Short mmCIF file of C-alpha atoms and ligand atoms in Angstrom, two decimals:
data_model
loop_
_atom_site.label_atom_id
_atom_site.label_comp_id
_atom_site.label_asym_id
_atom_site.label_seq_id
_atom_site.Cartn_x
_atom_site.Cartn_y
_atom_site.Cartn_z
CA MET A 169 0.00 -0.01 0.00
CA ILE A 170 1.35 3.41 -0.90
CA GLN A 171 1.65 5.70 2.12
CA SER A 172 2.17 9.45 2.35
CA LEU A 173 5.82 10.49 2.56
CA ARG A 174 7.49 10.78 5.98
CA GLY A 175 6.70 14.10 7.63
CA MET A 176 3.87 14.86 5.19
CA ASN A 177 0.36 14.63 6.60
CA ASP A 178 -3.13 14.51 5.23
CA ILE A 179 -5.38 17.03 6.93
CA LEU A 180 -8.77 15.48 7.53
CA SER A 181 -11.25 15.03 10.33
CA PRO A 182 -10.98 16.14 13.08
CA ASP A 183 -8.06 18.50 12.21
CA ASN A 184 -9.67 19.85 9.03
CA GLU A 185 -12.34 21.75 11.00
CA ARG A 186 -9.66 23.39 13.19
CA PHE A 187 -7.57 24.15 10.13
CA GLU A 188 -10.47 25.84 8.37
CA TYR A 189 -11.46 27.73 11.51
CA PHE A 190 -7.87 28.97 11.94
CA LEU A 191 -7.81 30.29 8.38
CA LYS A 192 -11.18 32.00 8.84
CA VAL A 193 -10.00 33.77 11.99
CA ALA A 194 -6.54 34.67 10.67
CA THR A 195 -7.75 35.99 7.31
CA THR A 196 -10.53 38.02 8.94
CA ILE A 197 -8.07 39.65 11.34
CA ALA A 198 -5.48 40.29 8.58
CA THR A 199 -8.22 41.86 6.45
CA ASN A 200 -9.26 44.01 9.43
CA TYR A 201 -5.65 45.24 9.60
CA GLY A 202 -5.82 46.28 5.91
CA PHE A 203 -3.93 43.34 4.35
CA SER A 204 -5.00 41.61 1.13
CA TYR A 205 -4.39 38.16 -0.28
CA ILE A 206 -1.32 37.17 -2.31
CA GLU A 207 -0.51 33.78 -3.81
CA THR A 208 2.96 32.87 -5.08
CA PRO A 209 4.22 29.60 -6.62
CA LEU A 210 5.31 26.63 -4.53
CA LEU A 211 8.30 26.11 -6.79
CA GLU A 212 10.93 28.82 -7.22
CA GLU A 213 14.50 29.15 -8.45
CA THR A 214 16.86 27.79 -5.80
CA ALA A 215 18.93 30.97 -6.02
CA LEU A 216 16.01 32.94 -4.53
CA PHE A 217 16.30 31.15 -1.21
CA LYS A 218 20.09 31.05 -1.25
CA ARG A 219 20.17 34.82 -1.54
CA SER A 220 17.40 35.57 0.94
CA VAL A 221 17.13 32.91 3.65
CA GLY A 222 20.92 32.67 3.40
CA GLU A 223 23.53 29.99 2.65
CA SER A 224 24.56 29.83 6.30
CA SER A 225 21.06 28.89 7.47
CA ASP A 226 20.07 25.27 8.17
CA ILE A 227 17.10 25.75 5.86
CA VAL A 228 19.26 26.39 2.81
CA GLY A 229 22.28 24.38 3.94
CA LYS A 230 20.48 21.15 4.79
CA GLU A 231 16.72 21.22 4.33
CA MET A 232 15.76 22.21 0.81
CA TYR A 233 13.74 20.02 -1.56
CA GLN A 234 15.96 20.97 -4.45
CA PHE A 235 16.16 19.41 -7.93
CA ILE A 236 16.97 20.11 -11.55
CA ASP A 237 13.76 20.22 -13.60
CA LYS A 238 13.28 18.93 -17.16
CA GLY A 239 14.41 22.30 -18.55
CA GLU A 240 17.70 22.06 -16.57
CA ASN A 241 16.60 24.75 -14.09
CA ASP A 242 17.82 24.52 -10.52
CA VAL A 243 14.52 24.78 -8.59
CA CYS A 244 13.24 24.08 -5.10
CA LEU A 245 9.98 23.74 -3.18
CA ARG A 246 9.59 26.84 -1.09
CA PRO A 247 10.85 26.35 2.50
CA GLU A 248 9.15 29.59 3.59
CA GLY A 249 6.95 32.32 2.12
CA THR A 250 8.78 35.64 2.50
CA ALA A 251 11.30 35.19 -0.34
CA GLY A 252 8.60 34.44 -2.93
CA VAL A 253 6.50 37.45 -1.88
CA VAL A 254 9.56 39.72 -2.10
CA ARG A 255 10.37 38.30 -5.53
CA ALA A 256 6.79 39.03 -6.67
CA PHE A 257 6.97 42.54 -5.20
CA ILE A 258 10.15 43.29 -7.19
CA GLN A 259 8.98 41.50 -10.36
CA LYS A 260 5.82 43.66 -10.40
CA LYS A 261 8.08 46.73 -10.01
CA LEU A 262 6.24 47.79 -6.87
CA ASP A 263 9.59 48.66 -5.28
CA LYS A 264 10.09 51.33 -7.98
CA ALA A 265 6.44 52.45 -7.75
CA GLY A 266 6.77 53.09 -3.99
CA GLY A 267 3.82 53.27 -1.60
CA ILE A 268 2.70 50.76 0.99
CA HIS A 269 1.83 47.16 0.09
CA ARG A 270 0.39 44.80 2.67
CA TRP A 271 -0.27 41.10 1.95
CA PHE A 272 -1.22 37.88 3.66
CA TYR A 273 -0.84 34.33 2.36
CA HIS A 274 -1.23 30.76 3.49
CA GLY A 275 -0.08 27.46 2.09
CA PRO A 276 2.36 24.59 2.31
CA MET A 277 6.09 25.01 2.95
CA PHE A 278 8.69 22.24 2.62
CA ARG A 279 11.76 21.58 4.78
CA TYR A 280 13.65 18.29 4.77
CA GLU A 281 13.97 18.16 8.56
CA ARG A 282 13.98 15.13 10.88
CA PRO A 283 10.25 14.66 11.53
CA GLN A 284 9.02 14.65 15.12
CA LYS A 285 6.00 16.02 16.99
CA GLY A 286 5.41 19.54 15.67
CA ARG A 287 8.16 19.23 13.06
CA LEU A 288 7.02 18.23 9.58
CA ARG A 289 8.55 18.13 6.13
CA GLU A 290 5.43 19.63 4.60
CA PHE A 291 3.75 22.10 6.93
CA HIS A 292 1.47 25.10 6.48
CA GLN A 293 2.09 28.72 7.31
CA PHE A 294 -0.14 31.74 7.54
CA GLY A 295 2.11 34.69 6.73
CA ILE A 296 2.04 38.46 6.54
CA GLU A 297 4.40 40.79 4.67
CA SER A 298 4.30 44.58 4.77
CA PHE A 299 6.38 46.74 2.40
CA GLY A 300 7.08 50.47 2.49
CA VAL A 301 6.68 51.35 6.18
CA ASP A 302 9.95 52.34 7.80
CA ASN A 303 8.74 53.02 11.32
CA VAL A 304 8.50 50.71 14.28
CA TYR A 305 4.74 51.22 14.62
CA GLU A 306 4.29 48.67 11.84
CA ASP A 307 6.49 46.19 13.76
CA ALA A 308 4.21 46.69 16.77
CA SER A 309 1.12 46.14 14.56
CA MET A 310 2.59 42.84 13.35
CA ILE A 311 3.04 41.63 16.90
CA MET A 312 -0.41 42.85 17.88
CA MET A 313 -1.91 40.99 14.92
CA VAL A 314 -0.34 37.67 15.97
CA ALA A 315 -1.52 38.34 19.53
CA ASP A 316 -5.05 39.07 18.26
CA ILE A 317 -5.15 35.88 16.21
CA LEU A 318 -3.92 33.71 19.09
CA THR A 319 -6.26 35.33 21.58
CA LYS A 320 -9.26 34.88 19.30
CA LEU A 321 -8.33 31.16 19.03
CA GLY A 322 -8.02 30.86 22.81
CA ILE A 323 -4.30 30.08 22.68
CA GLY A 324 -1.95 31.17 25.46
CA TYR A 325 1.56 32.27 24.43
CA LYS A 326 4.85 33.76 25.48
CA LEU A 327 6.35 36.48 23.30
CA GLU A 328 10.13 36.69 22.95
CA LEU A 329 11.64 39.87 21.61
CA ASN A 330 15.03 41.09 20.43
CA SER A 331 16.60 43.70 18.20
CA LEU A 332 19.25 42.62 15.71
CA GLY A 333 20.48 46.13 14.97
CA ASP A 334 21.04 47.56 11.52
CA GLN A 335 23.95 48.23 9.16
CA ASN A 336 25.23 50.96 11.51
CA CYS A 337 25.56 48.89 14.64
CA MET A 338 25.55 45.27 13.47
CA PRO A 339 29.04 45.17 11.84
CA GLU A 340 30.70 46.48 14.98
CA TYR A 341 28.79 44.03 17.14
CA ARG A 342 29.68 41.20 14.78
CA ASP A 343 33.38 42.07 15.09
CA SER A 344 33.26 42.02 18.85
CA LEU A 345 31.41 38.71 18.79
CA VAL A 346 33.97 37.17 16.43
CA ASN A 347 36.71 38.44 18.75
CA PHE A 348 34.97 36.72 21.64
CA LEU A 349 34.62 33.50 19.62
CA ASN A 350 38.25 33.54 18.45
CA LYS A 351 39.36 33.44 22.07
CA ARG A 352 37.17 30.36 22.67
CA GLU A 353 37.70 28.62 19.33
CA ASP A 354 38.70 25.32 20.99
CA ALA A 355 35.67 25.16 23.23
CA ILE A 356 32.86 25.82 20.74
CA CYS A 357 31.20 23.12 18.61
CA GLU A 358 32.03 22.40 14.94
CA ASP A 359 28.77 24.03 13.78
CA CYS A 360 29.65 27.23 15.63
CA LYS A 361 33.15 27.26 14.13
CA ARG A 362 31.46 27.23 10.75
CA ARG A 363 28.89 29.85 11.77
CA LYS A 364 31.69 32.11 13.01
CA ILE A 365 32.82 32.41 9.43
CA THR A 366 29.47 32.39 7.55
CA ASN A 367 27.17 34.33 9.91
CA PRO A 368 28.59 34.76 13.43
CA ILE A 369 25.38 35.87 15.21
CA ARG A 370 23.80 32.50 14.40
CA VAL A 371 26.06 30.98 17.10
CA LEU A 372 23.82 32.60 19.71
CA ASP A 373 20.98 30.14 19.17
CA CYS A 374 23.20 27.07 19.02
CA LYS A 375 21.44 24.16 20.73
CA ASN A 376 24.69 22.73 22.18
CA ARG A 377 24.72 23.09 26.00
CA GLU A 378 28.44 23.78 26.34
CA CYS A 379 28.19 26.50 23.68
CA GLN A 380 25.21 28.05 25.45
CA THR A 381 27.19 28.21 28.73
CA ILE A 382 30.01 29.98 26.92
CA TYR A 383 27.68 32.42 25.16
CA LYS A 384 26.21 33.62 28.46
CA GLU A 385 29.36 35.75 28.66
CA ALA A 386 29.20 36.87 24.99
CA PRO A 387 28.70 40.57 24.16
CA LYS A 388 25.00 41.35 24.01
CA LEU A 389 23.36 42.67 20.84
CA LEU A 390 21.00 44.87 22.83
CA GLU A 391 23.88 46.58 24.62
CA ASN A 392 25.47 47.50 21.31
CA LEU A 393 22.60 49.10 19.40
CA CYS A 394 23.03 52.47 17.69
CA GLU A 395 20.85 55.38 18.77
CA SER A 396 18.13 54.85 16.17
CA CYS A 397 17.82 51.07 16.79
CA GLU A 398 17.83 51.67 20.54
CA SER A 399 15.10 54.30 20.29
CA ASP A 400 12.94 52.10 18.01
CA PHE A 401 13.29 49.20 20.39
CA THR A 402 12.20 51.39 23.31
CA LYS A 403 9.21 52.65 21.31
CA LEU A 404 8.22 49.09 20.44
CA LYS A 405 8.31 48.02 24.09
CA THR A 406 6.23 51.04 25.10
CA ILE A 407 3.54 50.27 22.50
CA LEU A 408 3.37 46.64 23.60
CA ASP A 409 3.16 47.71 27.27
CA GLU A 410 0.33 50.09 26.49
CA ASN A 411 -1.55 47.34 24.67
CA ASN A 412 -1.06 44.87 27.53
CA ILE A 413 1.05 42.51 25.48
CA SER A 414 3.66 41.03 27.77
CA TYR A 415 7.02 39.96 26.41
CA GLU A 416 10.40 38.71 27.45
CA ILE A 417 13.63 40.07 26.05
CA ASP A 418 15.80 37.30 24.66
CA THR A 419 19.18 38.66 23.61
CA HIS A 420 19.98 35.31 21.95
CA LEU A 421 16.92 35.34 19.68
CA VAL A 422 18.47 35.63 16.21
CA ARG A 423 15.94 33.62 14.12
CA GLY A 424 16.87 30.83 11.71
CA LEU A 425 16.81 32.97 8.55
CA ASP A 426 19.49 35.48 7.61
CA TYR A 427 17.40 38.36 6.31
CA TYR A 428 16.39 40.06 9.57
CA SER A 429 17.54 43.38 10.99
CA LYS A 430 16.17 45.39 13.94
CA THR A 431 12.99 43.81 15.38
CA ALA A 432 12.95 40.01 15.75
CA PHE A 433 10.24 38.14 17.60
CA GLU A 434 8.90 34.70 18.32
CA PHE A 435 5.70 33.48 19.91
CA VAL A 436 6.13 30.24 21.83
CA SER A 437 3.75 27.87 23.62
CA ASP A 438 4.78 25.66 26.53
CA GLU A 439 1.92 23.26 25.82
CA ILE A 440 3.18 21.57 22.65
CA GLY A 441 6.54 20.00 23.50
CA SER A 442 10.02 20.80 22.24
CA GLN A 443 8.95 22.39 18.90
CA SER A 444 7.46 25.29 20.81
CA ALA A 445 7.72 28.18 18.30
CA ILE A 446 4.22 28.88 16.98
CA ALA A 447 5.03 32.07 15.09
CA GLY A 448 8.08 34.11 14.18
CA GLY A 449 8.93 37.23 12.30
CA GLY A 450 10.64 40.57 12.24
CA ARG A 451 11.93 43.41 10.12
CA TYR A 452 13.94 42.77 6.93
CA ASP A 453 14.82 46.20 5.53
CA ARG A 454 17.79 44.95 3.43
CA LEU A 455 16.21 41.95 1.71
CA ILE A 456 14.63 43.77 -1.24
CA GLU A 457 18.07 45.19 -2.17
CA PHE A 458 19.70 41.77 -1.75
CA LEU A 459 17.28 40.51 -4.39
CA ASP A 460 18.14 43.38 -6.75
CA GLY A 461 15.11 45.54 -5.92
CA LYS A 462 15.06 49.15 -4.83
CA ALA A 463 15.72 49.46 -1.09
CA THR A 464 12.32 49.18 0.67
CA PRO A 465 11.63 48.77 4.37
CA ALA A 466 9.68 45.60 5.18
CA VAL A 467 8.41 43.58 8.12
CA GLY A 468 6.37 40.40 8.51
CA PHE A 469 5.73 37.15 10.31
CA ALA A 470 4.51 33.61 9.78
CA ILE A 471 2.45 31.31 11.98
CA GLY A 472 2.96 27.53 11.81
CA ILE A 473 -0.59 26.23 11.45
CA GLU A 474 -0.04 22.54 12.37
CA ARG A 475 1.62 23.50 15.67
CA LEU A 476 -1.46 25.45 16.69
CA LEU A 477 -4.15 22.96 15.79
CA GLU A 478 -4.34 21.11 19.07
CA LEU A 479 -4.37 24.39 21.02
CA ILE A 480 -7.32 25.94 19.23
CA LYS A 481 -10.46 26.27 21.33
CA MET A 482 -13.26 25.78 18.82
CA PRO A 483 -16.46 27.80 19.25
CA GLU A 484 -19.45 25.68 20.28
CA SER A 485 -20.95 24.42 17.08
CA SER A 486 -24.62 25.25 16.63
CA ARG A 487 -27.05 23.51 14.33
CA GLU A 488 -27.11 24.91 10.81
CA GLY A 489 -28.56 24.21 7.40
CA TRP A 490 -30.83 21.58 5.97
CA TYR A 491 -31.04 17.82 5.67
CA PHE A 492 -33.31 16.55 2.89
CA GLY A 493 -34.63 12.99 2.54
CA ALA A 494 -37.30 10.97 0.78
CA MET A 495 -39.31 8.11 2.24
CA ASP A 496 -39.98 6.61 -1.16
CA GLU A 497 -37.91 6.21 -4.33
CA ASN A 498 -40.64 8.12 -6.27
CA ALA A 499 -39.96 11.27 -4.25
CA ILE A 500 -36.20 11.44 -4.86
CA THR A 501 -36.44 13.67 -7.96
CA THR A 502 -38.60 16.14 -6.09
CA ILE A 503 -36.29 16.10 -3.06
CA LEU A 504 -33.24 16.72 -5.27
CA LYS A 505 -34.98 19.71 -6.84
CA ALA A 506 -35.87 21.13 -3.40
CA THR A 507 -32.27 20.66 -2.18
CA ALA A 508 -30.82 22.37 -5.26
CA GLN A 509 -33.12 25.32 -4.63
CA LYS A 510 -32.11 25.62 -0.97
CA ARG A 511 -28.37 25.34 -1.75
CA LYS A 512 -28.47 28.64 -3.59
CA SER A 513 -28.61 30.41 -0.20
CA GLU A 514 -27.94 27.86 2.56
CA LYS A 515 -26.09 24.66 3.39
CA ALA A 516 -28.24 21.72 2.28
CA VAL A 517 -27.31 18.03 2.28
CA VAL A 518 -29.39 15.34 0.61
CA GLU A 519 -29.74 11.66 1.48
CA TYR A 520 -30.28 9.67 -1.72
CA LYS A 521 -31.51 6.50 -0.05
CA PRO A 522 -35.23 6.28 0.77
CA LYS A 523 -35.63 5.76 4.54
CA ASN A 524 -38.34 5.93 7.16
CA LEU A 525 -38.82 9.17 9.09
CA LYS A 526 -37.02 7.99 12.23
CA ASN A 527 -33.86 7.22 10.25
CA HIS A 528 -33.99 10.51 8.39
CA LEU A 529 -34.23 12.36 11.71
CA LYS A 530 -31.19 10.41 12.97
CA GLY A 531 -29.28 11.38 9.81
CA ALA A 532 -30.15 15.06 10.24
CA ASP A 533 -29.06 14.94 13.87
CA LYS A 534 -25.71 13.36 12.95
CA LEU A 535 -25.09 16.17 10.46
CA ASN A 536 -25.98 18.78 13.10
CA ALA A 537 -28.56 20.20 10.67
CA LEU A 538 -31.07 22.74 11.90
CA TYR A 539 -33.90 21.47 9.67
CA CYS A 540 -34.88 17.99 8.60
CA ALA A 541 -37.09 18.12 5.48
CA VAL A 542 -38.78 14.94 4.27
CA ILE A 543 -41.17 13.97 1.48
CA GLY A 544 -43.30 10.85 1.96
CA GLU A 545 -46.18 9.50 -0.08
CA ASN A 546 -48.77 12.00 1.26
CA GLU A 547 -46.49 14.98 0.73
CA LEU A 548 -45.69 13.79 -2.81
CA ASN A 549 -49.38 13.61 -3.68
CA ASP A 550 -50.10 17.03 -2.11
CA GLY A 551 -47.04 18.84 -3.53
CA THR A 552 -45.85 19.56 0.03
CA ILE A 553 -42.81 18.87 2.23
CA TRP A 554 -42.63 18.05 5.96
CA ILE A 555 -40.10 20.13 7.94
CA LYS A 556 -38.84 19.75 11.50
CA ASN A 557 -36.81 22.45 13.27
CA LEU A 558 -34.46 20.28 15.33
CA GLU A 559 -33.58 23.02 17.78
CA GLU A 560 -37.07 24.26 18.61
CA LYS A 561 -38.57 20.78 18.07
CA THR A 562 -41.39 22.22 15.97
CA GLU A 563 -42.82 20.64 12.79
CA ARG A 564 -44.95 21.79 9.91
CA THR A 565 -45.88 20.86 6.38
CA VAL A 566 -45.59 23.54 3.68
CA LYS A 567 -46.23 23.77 -0.04
CA LEU A 568 -43.01 23.04 -2.00
CA GLU A 569 -43.14 26.50 -3.58
CA GLU A 570 -43.06 28.06 -0.08
CA LEU A 571 -39.89 26.19 0.92
P1 LIG B 190 10.09 30.59 10.59
O1 LIG B 190 10.36 30.95 12.01
O2 LIG B 190 11.10 29.78 9.89
O3 LIG B 190 9.83 31.96 9.83
O4 LIG B 190 8.70 29.81 10.49
C1 LIG B 190 7.53 30.35 11.04
C2 LIG B 190 6.76 29.25 11.77
O5 LIG B 190 6.54 28.11 10.94
C3 LIG B 190 7.49 28.68 12.99
O6 LIG B 190 7.34 29.52 14.12
C4 LIG B 190 6.77 27.35 13.16
O7 LIG B 190 5.56 27.52 13.87
C5 LIG B 190 6.44 26.94 11.74
N1 LIG B 190 7.41 25.91 11.27
C6 LIG B 190 8.66 26.10 10.84
N2 LIG B 190 9.23 24.91 10.48
C7 LIG B 190 8.28 23.97 10.70
C8 LIG B 190 8.25 22.53 10.53
N3 LIG B 190 9.28 21.86 10.03
N4 LIG B 190 7.11 21.88 10.89
C9 LIG B 190 6.04 22.54 11.35
N5 LIG B 190 6.02 23.91 11.54
C10 LIG B 190 7.13 24.59 11.21
C11 LIG B 190 9.59 32.07 8.49
O8 LIG B 190 9.34 31.13 7.79
C12 LIG B 190 9.58 33.50 8.02
N6 LIG B 190 9.31 33.49 6.55
C13 LIG B 190 8.61 34.34 8.78
C14 LIG B 190 8.54 35.76 8.31
C15 LIG B 190 7.62 36.33 7.48
N7 LIG B 190 9.40 36.72 8.63
C16 LIG B 190 9.07 37.85 8.02
N8 LIG B 190 8.00 37.60 7.30
#
């Protein structure tokens, strides 16, 4: 029997209802914030991710579903959504046009990771990207939007916050970190020795315990910010305080993708095991230039949908829509016509098999329908239909035209 690939799941009952509910809540909130839908391809040129997510990242270094297609193009399944949206933004020449562009998207992402609880090879993200706003108020809005989505879904969270500085303060910080690492070269792990050369700040979120002990003494990013980064970070904290969004500062939060500067944040849950990050994002003011566009400030985030599913508190489901059934084969055509009519405005499900009334009522109940509508022999002769409201427990018979 052919099975789905390792780390790639089907989404069906009972998760499908939660998945759909999540998308409904997230898209409504994103729309309320003034964002509109964007869709980009699942397959892109490999170079796009090498130049954005970064060659030093695990995602590009180890986890890409990369292959040469029939036209000899080096392509890969997208491991994340930001790079594709930035490519579309530049390709449409919106960088040159200027103005503010705000988008949301959702869909599958692919990373060849070692599957475990909460870590899949195909997973789904809901993402947001905002282009053209260079002030920290937009960063605050991003964080507030994630908080709104999680709160609406009844999910508790911890917010971790950091600033990664910009091109004024980051190079100096990087030098002092490399200096620190050079003096401890023998004690740090092989991965960190490599990171020291490719992208030194990535050492800060090394999972190796000995490394973490060493990095407690490392120079702190937040203590080395330039005036403008420092002032933005203070503003961001003030806005979050005023909106009752609590946060913890994590000076070692550097994110697993190379394109960030200034604000970086992660939402984590302590209820889902070791893969605890449920959303992550930040500012990426340099990325548009890196991809040959005109410099444009940008900020965004993505939520990992599968990680949230078990945490979602679903609203109590109430009865809705119609169940249609016939008690006799002769009435099926009429019942199909009545269902088709109802479906133009409401949910209506039809049972094709003739059954007695008791069994039709059972079927309607199982579907959580509000109305059970049945045609038996009498109704067929009279041109009527029998209807029961399953919530109010009332019944009546009406002319088919009045349905
Ligand atoms: P990311 O932190 O790599 O950021 O991914 C965002 C979220 O996707 C994570 O917090 C996690 O919930 C989920 N996720 C990541 N990998 C997996 C996996 N293997 N299995 C299940 N869920 C996973 C980004 O992707 C950035 N593009 C976010 C962003 C948008 N930054 C700015 N704009």
